[in-house]
Structure formats: structure tokens, C-alpha cells
Amino acid sequence: MQSLYTSASTMAQLQKQLDTTGHNLANVDTNGYKRRDAQFKELLTRNIQNQPASLQTGPLSTPAGLRIGVGGYVANEATRFSMGTFKRTDRALDAALSDPHHFFGIIDQDGVTKFTRDGNFQLSPQADGRIRLTDDTGRSVINGQNEPILLPADATGVELNKDGNVTGIVNGERRVLARIGVGYIDNPNQLTEDGSGLFTTPEQYQAVGGNPLTVGTLESSNVDMATEMTNLTQIQRAYQFNSKALMTTDQMMGIVTSLK
């Protein structure tokens, strides 16, 4: 019976790891995507006290006996914040961040400030005629004051420069119209992905000055196709192994039952 529980439990957890790997592969071409990594731990269910009574009552610093587990479980799904490669686009509203601690500020549909590494920005005309700077899904990009960036209705030739300024031509003259909000996150590993490609942070962030942008460039995902395909093969083989173990246990239980 123990092997039955172990195989079934491990197969369920391998499915979670398979989902994580599949999510990485599906986002291999997503700008600024950070790969996920499912981390396993042993699933301990009980201790069997098989030591003599004299040893059980001794001054032990660890539990006596045999520890029985039923496979492993996904204890954590960590995000890996290593840099992706830069790809040149020569588009005036594309920007990449060269510091792994830097993130663009975005306001989600609930009005909450979140963060992304995707610098593929768009212009969205508003009902009042002004132009809103957004990400590629229509969410507002913030300025240094944590407010949505809104440009004059008559602004043309809008582009970014390396210091984060948004410039455009108004009344025949190029002017600085806004500045993109770039936040410094001291420990990116504390960021939590919200399921839509944005990150939230429990800590305070600092506004970044200087020249944080590489304009006309986008950061690719940090997913390595060869690594993920290797992981996929290993997961599938582990799943098949546990599936065969499950079937073998079932067959053995059937034989035992028929002998009664």
C-alpha cells in the first residue's frame, strides 16, 4: 500500500512541475519573462519508533526511529530573475533595463502599482483627447510620482530617451512631456508574480535616476529552450516510472487478494 500512495502522490506533484515547465516554454518569446522553477521536498508522513526503549529515552537531539514518506511535493515555485538577452528593434517606444534590480512601474486594472521588465510601450488615445502611455496589454505606465503618464493631445513623434524621459513634438518644438517611473528593487526574489506577468513587492522601492534605459531594444525572456526541453523529458520519464510502479503495485495487490 505504501508504494501505491508514494507513486500517486509523486505523480500529482510531477504534474505541477510539468505545468511549470510548460508555462516557461509557452513564454519563451515573451518580452522580459522570468522563468519559474518548481522546487521539490520530501513529503514526510510519520515516524516509526523501531528503536529499543532504552535508546528512545536517551538524550537524542533528533527523533528516534524510521521516517516514512510518500514521495515528494512542490514546496515552492521560485522565479529566476537572471537577465534575458537584449534584442534590437529600433522602435522609439521600446526600452530595456540593463540593471536586474530595475523594473518599470505599471498600474493594473485595480489601480495597484506593480512591476515588469517588459518595455514594449504603446500610445493609447483617451476620450478627452490626451494620449496615455501603456504596456502592450493597455495598462498604464507610471511616472516618477506614481501617476499614469498622459501626454498632450497634439503631441507627435513621441519617443523615449536613455534617461527615461518621454519626449514629443508640441507646437513644432520637441519637449520633455513626462518621465517613465523606474523602480529599484533591492531583492527581486521577494517579488511575487500575479499571474498576468506583473510583479508585486512587499518592500519599498526607490525611484531610479541617471540613464536607466537602453532605447530601441527589448529584453528577451531568460528561458533556455534546451534546458526546458531536457527538464520536460526528465519529468515525463519520472512520471512514466511512477505510473508503472503504480500499475505493478495494483497487480501485486490483485494477486494477494486472489490468494486469500
PDB file of N, CA and C in Angstrom, residues 198-257:
ATOM      1  N   LEU A 198       2.920  40.593 -14.211  1.00  0.00           N
ATOM      2  CA  LEU A 198       3.375  41.690 -13.363  1.00  0.00           C
ATOM      3  C   LEU A 198       3.806  41.165 -12.003  1.00  0.00           C
ATOM      4  N   PHE A 199       4.665  41.949 -11.327  1.00  0.00           N
ATOM      5  CA  PHE A 199       5.178  41.556 -10.017  1.00  0.00           C
ATOM      6  C   PHE A 199       4.752  42.566  -8.957  1.00  0.00           C
ATOM      7  N   THR A 200       4.496  42.064  -7.759  1.00  0.00           N
ATOM      8  CA  THR A 200       4.234  42.916  -6.599  1.00  0.00           C
ATOM      9  C   THR A 200       5.388  42.751  -5.620  1.00  0.00           C
ATOM     10  N   THR A 201       5.592  43.759  -4.775  1.00  0.00           N
ATOM     11  CA  THR A 201       6.694  43.702  -3.818  1.00  0.00           C
ATOM     12  C   THR A 201       6.207  44.073  -2.426  1.00  0.00           C
ATOM     13  N   PRO A 202       6.688  43.360  -1.390  1.00  0.00           N
ATOM     14  CA  PRO A 202       6.322  43.707  -0.017  1.00  0.00           C
ATOM     15  C   PRO A 202       7.170  44.840   0.547  1.00  0.00           C
ATOM     16  N   GLU A 203       8.217  45.221  -0.173  1.00  0.00           N
ATOM     17  CA  GLU A 203       9.142  46.230   0.335  1.00  0.00           C
ATOM     18  C   GLU A 203       8.972  47.549  -0.415  1.00  0.00           C
ATOM     19  N   GLN A 204       9.526  48.603   0.146  1.00  0.00           N
ATOM     20  CA  GLN A 204       9.520  49.897  -0.510  1.00  0.00           C
ATOM     21  C   GLN A 204      10.532  49.881  -1.657  1.00  0.00           C
ATOM     22  N   TYR A 205      10.235  50.627  -2.696  1.00  0.00           N
ATOM     23  CA  TYR A 205      11.163  50.714  -3.816  1.00  0.00           C
ATOM     24  C   TYR A 205      11.616  52.159  -3.984  1.00  0.00           C
ATOM     25  N   GLN A 206      12.765  52.325  -4.627  1.00  0.00           N
ATOM     26  CA  GLN A 206      13.338  53.649  -4.824  1.00  0.00           C
ATOM     27  C   GLN A 206      13.251  54.027  -6.297  1.00  0.00           C
ATOM     28  N   ALA A 207      12.965  55.289  -6.563  1.00  0.00           N
ATOM     29  CA  ALA A 207      12.958  55.774  -7.939  1.00  0.00           C
ATOM     30  C   ALA A 207      14.389  55.820  -8.462  1.00  0.00           C
ATOM     31  N   VAL A 208      14.559  55.451  -9.712  1.00  0.00           N
ATOM     32  CA  VAL A 208      15.891  55.376 -10.322  1.00  0.00           C
ATOM     33  C   VAL A 208      16.142  56.624 -11.163  1.00  0.00           C
ATOM     34  N   GLY A 209      17.298  57.242 -10.966  1.00  0.00           N
ATOM     35  CA  GLY A 209      17.693  58.382 -11.784  1.00  0.00           C
ATOM     36  C   GLY A 209      18.739  57.962 -12.804  1.00  0.00           C
ATOM     37  N   GLY A 210      19.472  58.933 -13.329  1.00  0.00           N
ATOM     38  CA  GLY A 210      20.544  58.618 -14.270  1.00  0.00           C
ATOM     39  C   GLY A 210      20.021  58.220 -15.631  1.00  0.00           C
ATOM     40  N   ASN A 211      20.687  57.242 -16.246  1.00  0.00           N
ATOM     41  CA  ASN A 211      20.334  56.782 -17.593  1.00  0.00           C
ATOM     42  C   ASN A 211      19.988  55.290 -17.557  1.00  0.00           C
ATOM     43  N   PRO A 212      18.806  54.951 -17.064  1.00  0.00           N
ATOM     44  CA  PRO A 212      18.495  53.537 -16.845  1.00  0.00           C
ATOM     45  C   PRO A 212      18.066  52.767 -18.087  1.00  0.00           C
ATOM     46  N   LEU A 213      17.740  53.465 -19.195  1.00  0.00           N
ATOM     47  CA  LEU A 213      17.133  52.797 -20.345  1.00  0.00           C
ATOM     48  C   LEU A 213      18.110  52.561 -21.489  1.00  0.00           C
ATOM     49  N   THR A 214      17.916  51.446 -22.177  1.00  0.00           N
ATOM     50  CA  THR A 214      18.526  51.214 -23.481  1.00  0.00           C
ATOM     51  C   THR A 214      17.380  51.268 -24.484  1.00  0.00           C
ATOM     52  N   VAL A 215      17.295  52.359 -25.231  1.00  0.00           N
ATOM     53  CA  VAL A 215      16.141  52.626 -26.095  1.00  0.00           C
ATOM     54  C   VAL A 215      16.285  51.889 -27.426  1.00  0.00           C
ATOM     55  N   GLY A 216      15.128  51.523 -28.009  1.00  0.00           N
ATOM     56  CA  GLY A 216      15.128  50.784 -29.267  1.00  0.00           C
ATOM     57  C   GLY A 216      15.530  49.342 -29.091  1.00  0.00           C
ATOM     58  N   THR A 217      15.369  48.835 -27.869  1.00  0.00           N
ATOM     59  CA  THR A 217      15.800  47.483 -27.509  1.00  0.00           C
ATOM     60  C   THR A 217      14.789  46.874 -26.549  1.00  0.00           C
ATOM     61  N   LEU A 218      14.598  45.563 -26.626  1.00  0.00           N
ATOM     62  CA  LEU A 218      13.745  44.840 -25.687  1.00  0.00           C
ATOM     63  C   LEU A 218      14.529  43.699 -25.056  1.00  0.00           C
ATOM     64  N   GLU A 219      14.198  43.386 -23.819  1.00  0.00           N
ATOM     65  CA  GLU A 219      14.812  42.241 -23.140  1.00  0.00           C
ATOM     66  C   GLU A 219      14.006  40.982 -23.441  1.00  0.00           C
ATOM     67  N   SER A 220      14.672  39.955 -23.933  1.00  0.00           N
ATOM     68  CA  SER A 220      14.007  38.677 -24.183  1.00  0.00           C
ATOM     69  C   SER A 220      13.776  37.951 -22.863  1.00  0.00           C
ATOM     70  N   SER A 221      13.012  36.873 -22.905  1.00  0.00           N
ATOM     71  CA  SER A 221      12.842  36.043 -21.711  1.00  0.00           C
ATOM     72  C   SER A 221      14.168  35.375 -21.371  1.00  0.00           C
ATOM     73  N   ASN A 222      14.308  34.928 -20.130  1.00  0.00           N
ATOM     74  CA  ASN A 222      15.525  34.211 -19.738  1.00  0.00           C
ATOM     75  C   ASN A 222      15.330  32.699 -19.796  1.00  0.00           C
ATOM     76  N   VAL A 223      14.330  32.265 -20.553  1.00  0.00           N
ATOM     77  CA  VAL A 223      14.064  30.830 -20.725  1.00  0.00           C
ATOM     78  C   VAL A 223      15.030  30.252 -21.743  1.00  0.00           C
ATOM     79  N   ASP A 224      15.730  29.186 -21.356  1.00  0.00           N
ATOM     80  CA  ASP A 224      16.611  28.467 -22.273  1.00  0.00           C
ATOM     81  C   ASP A 224      15.862  27.246 -22.792  1.00  0.00           C
ATOM     82  N   MET A 225      15.596  27.228 -24.089  1.00  0.00           N
ATOM     83  CA  MET A 225      14.784  26.172 -24.681  1.00  0.00           C
ATOM     84  C   MET A 225      15.384  24.791 -24.445  1.00  0.00           C
ATOM     85  N   ALA A 226      16.704  24.663 -24.589  1.00  0.00           N
ATOM     86  CA  ALA A 226      17.353  23.360 -24.420  1.00  0.00           C
ATOM     87  C   ALA A 226      17.193  22.846 -22.992  1.00  0.00           C
ATOM     88  N   THR A 227      17.370  23.743 -22.013  1.00  0.00           N
ATOM     89  CA  THR A 227      17.221  23.348 -20.606  1.00  0.00           C
ATOM     90  C   THR A 227      15.801  22.908 -20.306  1.00  0.00           C
ATOM     91  N   GLU A 228      14.824  23.670 -20.797  1.00  0.00           N
ATOM     92  CA  GLU A 228      13.423  23.334 -20.522  1.00  0.00           C
ATOM     93  C   GLU A 228      13.013  22.033 -21.205  1.00  0.00           C
ATOM     94  N   MET A 229      13.510  21.784 -22.403  1.00  0.00           N
ATOM     95  CA  MET A 229      13.180  20.533 -23.092  1.00  0.00           C
ATOM     96  C   MET A 229      13.807  19.342 -22.368  1.00  0.00           C
ATOM     97  N   THR A 230      15.021  19.544 -21.824  1.00  0.00           N
ATOM     98  CA  THR A 230      15.654  18.491 -21.025  1.00  0.00           C
ATOM     99  C   THR A 230      14.843  18.217 -19.768  1.00  0.00           C
ATOM    100  N   ASN A 231      14.406  19.290 -19.096  1.00  0.00           N
ATOM    101  CA  ASN A 231      13.558  19.126 -17.909  1.00  0.00           C
ATOM    102  C   ASN A 231      12.268  18.403 -18.253  1.00  0.00           C
ATOM    103  N   LEU A 232      11.690  18.755 -19.391  1.00  0.00           N
ATOM    104  CA  LEU A 232      10.436  18.135 -19.818  1.00  0.00           C
ATOM    105  C   LEU A 232      10.616  16.636 -20.010  1.00  0.00           C
ATOM    106  N   THR A 233      11.721  16.243 -20.632  1.00  0.00           N
ATOM    107  CA  THR A 233      11.995  14.817 -20.847  1.00  0.00           C
ATOM    108  C   THR A 233      12.173  14.087 -19.524  1.00  0.00           C
ATOM    109  N   GLN A 234      12.907  14.698 -18.592  1.00  0.00           N
ATOM    110  CA  GLN A 234      13.129  14.074 -17.286  1.00  0.00           C
ATOM    111  C   GLN A 234      11.823  13.918 -16.507  1.00  0.00           C
ATOM    112  N   ILE A 235      10.976  14.935 -16.570  1.00  0.00           N
ATOM    113  CA  ILE A 235       9.691  14.868 -15.863  1.00  0.00           C
ATOM    114  C   ILE A 235       8.818  13.771 -16.451  1.00  0.00           C
ATOM    115  N   GLN A 236       8.775  13.689 -17.770  1.00  0.00           N
ATOM    116  CA  GLN A 236       7.955  12.666 -18.424  1.00  0.00           C
ATOM    117  C   GLN A 236       8.432  11.264 -18.064  1.00  0.00           C
ATOM    118  N   ARG A 237       9.750  11.076 -18.012  1.00  0.00           N
ATOM    119  CA  ARG A 237      10.284   9.757 -17.650  1.00  0.00           C
ATOM    120  C   ARG A 237       9.974   9.423 -16.196  1.00  0.00           C
ATOM    121  N   ALA A 238      10.092  10.416 -15.309  1.00  0.00           N
ATOM    122  CA  ALA A 238       9.759  10.183 -13.899  1.00  0.00           C
ATOM    123  C   ALA A 238       8.280   9.856 -13.744  1.00  0.00           C
ATOM    124  N   TYR A 239       7.443  10.523 -14.519  1.00  0.00           N
ATOM    125  CA  TYR A 239       6.001  10.269 -14.461  1.00  0.00           C
ATOM    126  C   TYR A 239       5.700   8.847 -14.938  1.00  0.00           C
ATOM    127  N   GLN A 240       6.351   8.441 -16.038  1.00  0.00           N
ATOM    128  CA  GLN A 240       6.151   7.085 -16.561  1.00  0.00           C
ATOM    129  C   GLN A 240       6.626   6.035 -15.565  1.00  0.00           C
ATOM    130  N   PHE A 241       7.757   6.301 -14.907  1.00  0.00           N
ATOM    131  CA  PHE A 241       8.285   5.361 -13.916  1.00  0.00           C
ATOM    132  C   PHE A 241       7.294   5.169 -12.777  1.00  0.00           C
ATOM    133  N   ASN A 242       6.757   6.270 -12.265  1.00  0.00           N
ATOM    134  CA  ASN A 242       5.803   6.175 -11.159  1.00  0.00           C
ATOM    135  C   ASN A 242       4.486   5.561 -11.605  1.00  0.00           C
ATOM    136  N   SER A 243       4.109   5.806 -12.853  1.00  0.00           N
ATOM    137  CA  SER A 243       2.892   5.190 -13.381  1.00  0.00           C
ATOM    138  C   SER A 243       3.041   3.672 -13.457  1.00  0.00           C
ATOM    139  N   LYS A 244       4.222   3.214 -13.900  1.00  0.00           N
ATOM    140  CA  LYS A 244       4.474   1.771 -13.963  1.00  0.00           C
ATOM    141  C   LYS A 244       4.524   1.168 -12.562  1.00  0.00           C
ATOM    142  N   ALA A 245       5.128   1.905 -11.616  1.00  0.00           N
ATOM    143  CA  ALA A 245       5.173   1.424 -10.234  1.00  0.00           C
ATOM    144  C   ALA A 245       3.771   1.301  -9.661  1.00  0.00           C
ATOM    145  N   LEU A 246       2.910   2.239 -10.012  1.00  0.00           N
ATOM    146  CA  LEU A 246       1.520   2.211  -9.550  1.00  0.00           C
ATOM    147  C   LEU A 246       0.794   0.991 -10.102  1.00  0.00           C
ATOM    148  N   MET A 247       0.995   0.730 -11.386  1.00  0.00           N
ATOM    149  CA  MET A 247       0.333  -0.426 -12.007  1.00  0.00           C
ATOM    150  C   MET A 247       0.871  -1.740 -11.443  1.00  0.00           C
ATOM    151  N   THR A 248       2.188  -1.786 -11.205  1.00  0.00           N
ATOM    152  CA  THR A 248       2.783  -3.004 -10.639  1.00  0.00           C
ATOM    153  C   THR A 248       2.238  -3.274  -9.244  1.00  0.00           C
ATOM    154  N   THR A 249       2.129  -2.228  -8.435  1.00  0.00           N
ATOM    155  CA  THR A 249       1.565  -2.378  -7.087  1.00  0.00           C
ATOM    156  C   THR A 249       0.127  -2.866  -7.150  1.00  0.00           C
ATOM    157  N   ASP A 250      -0.633  -2.314  -8.080  1.00  0.00           N
ATOM    158  CA  ASP A 250      -2.031  -2.730  -8.239  1.00  0.00           C
ATOM    159  C   ASP A 250      -2.123  -4.199  -8.634  1.00  0.00           C
ATOM    160  N   GLN A 251      -1.238  -4.626  -9.521  1.00  0.00           N
ATOM    161  CA  GLN A 251      -1.233  -6.031  -9.935  1.00  0.00           C
ATOM    162  C   GLN A 251      -0.863  -6.945  -8.773  1.00  0.00           C
ATOM    163  N   MET A 252       0.123  -6.536  -7.982  1.00  0.00           N
ATOM    164  CA  MET A 252       0.540  -7.341  -6.832  1.00  0.00           C
ATOM    165  C   MET A 252      -0.572  -7.431  -5.790  1.00  0.00           C
ATOM    166  N   MET A 253      -1.289  -6.331  -5.584  1.00  0.00           N
ATOM    167  CA  MET A 253      -2.406  -6.354  -4.652  1.00  0.00           C
ATOM    168  C   MET A 253      -3.507  -7.280  -5.148  1.00  0.00           C
ATOM    169  N   GLY A 254      -3.692  -7.308  -6.473  1.00  0.00           N
ATOM    170  CA  GLY A 254      -4.681  -8.215  -7.043  1.00  0.00           C
ATOM    171  C   GLY A 254      -4.304  -9.667  -6.823  1.00  0.00           C
ATOM    172  N   ILE A 255      -3.003  -9.973  -6.954  1.00  0.00           N
ATOM    173  CA  ILE A 255      -2.538 -11.352  -6.737  1.00  0.00           C
ATOM    174  C   ILE A 255      -2.725 -11.756  -5.283  1.00  0.00           C
ATOM    175  N   VAL A 256      -2.367 -10.824  -4.367  1.00  0.00           N
ATOM    176  CA  VAL A 256      -2.527 -11.112  -2.936  1.00  0.00           C
ATOM    177  C   VAL A 256      -3.992 -11.347  -2.593  1.00  0.00           C
ATOM    178  N   THR A 257      -4.857 -10.533  -3.157  1.00  0.00           N
ATOM    179  CA  THR A 257      -6.292 -10.681  -2.890  1.00  0.00           C
ATOM    180  C   THR A 257      -6.820 -12.017  -3.393  1.00  0.00           C
TER     181      THR A 257
END
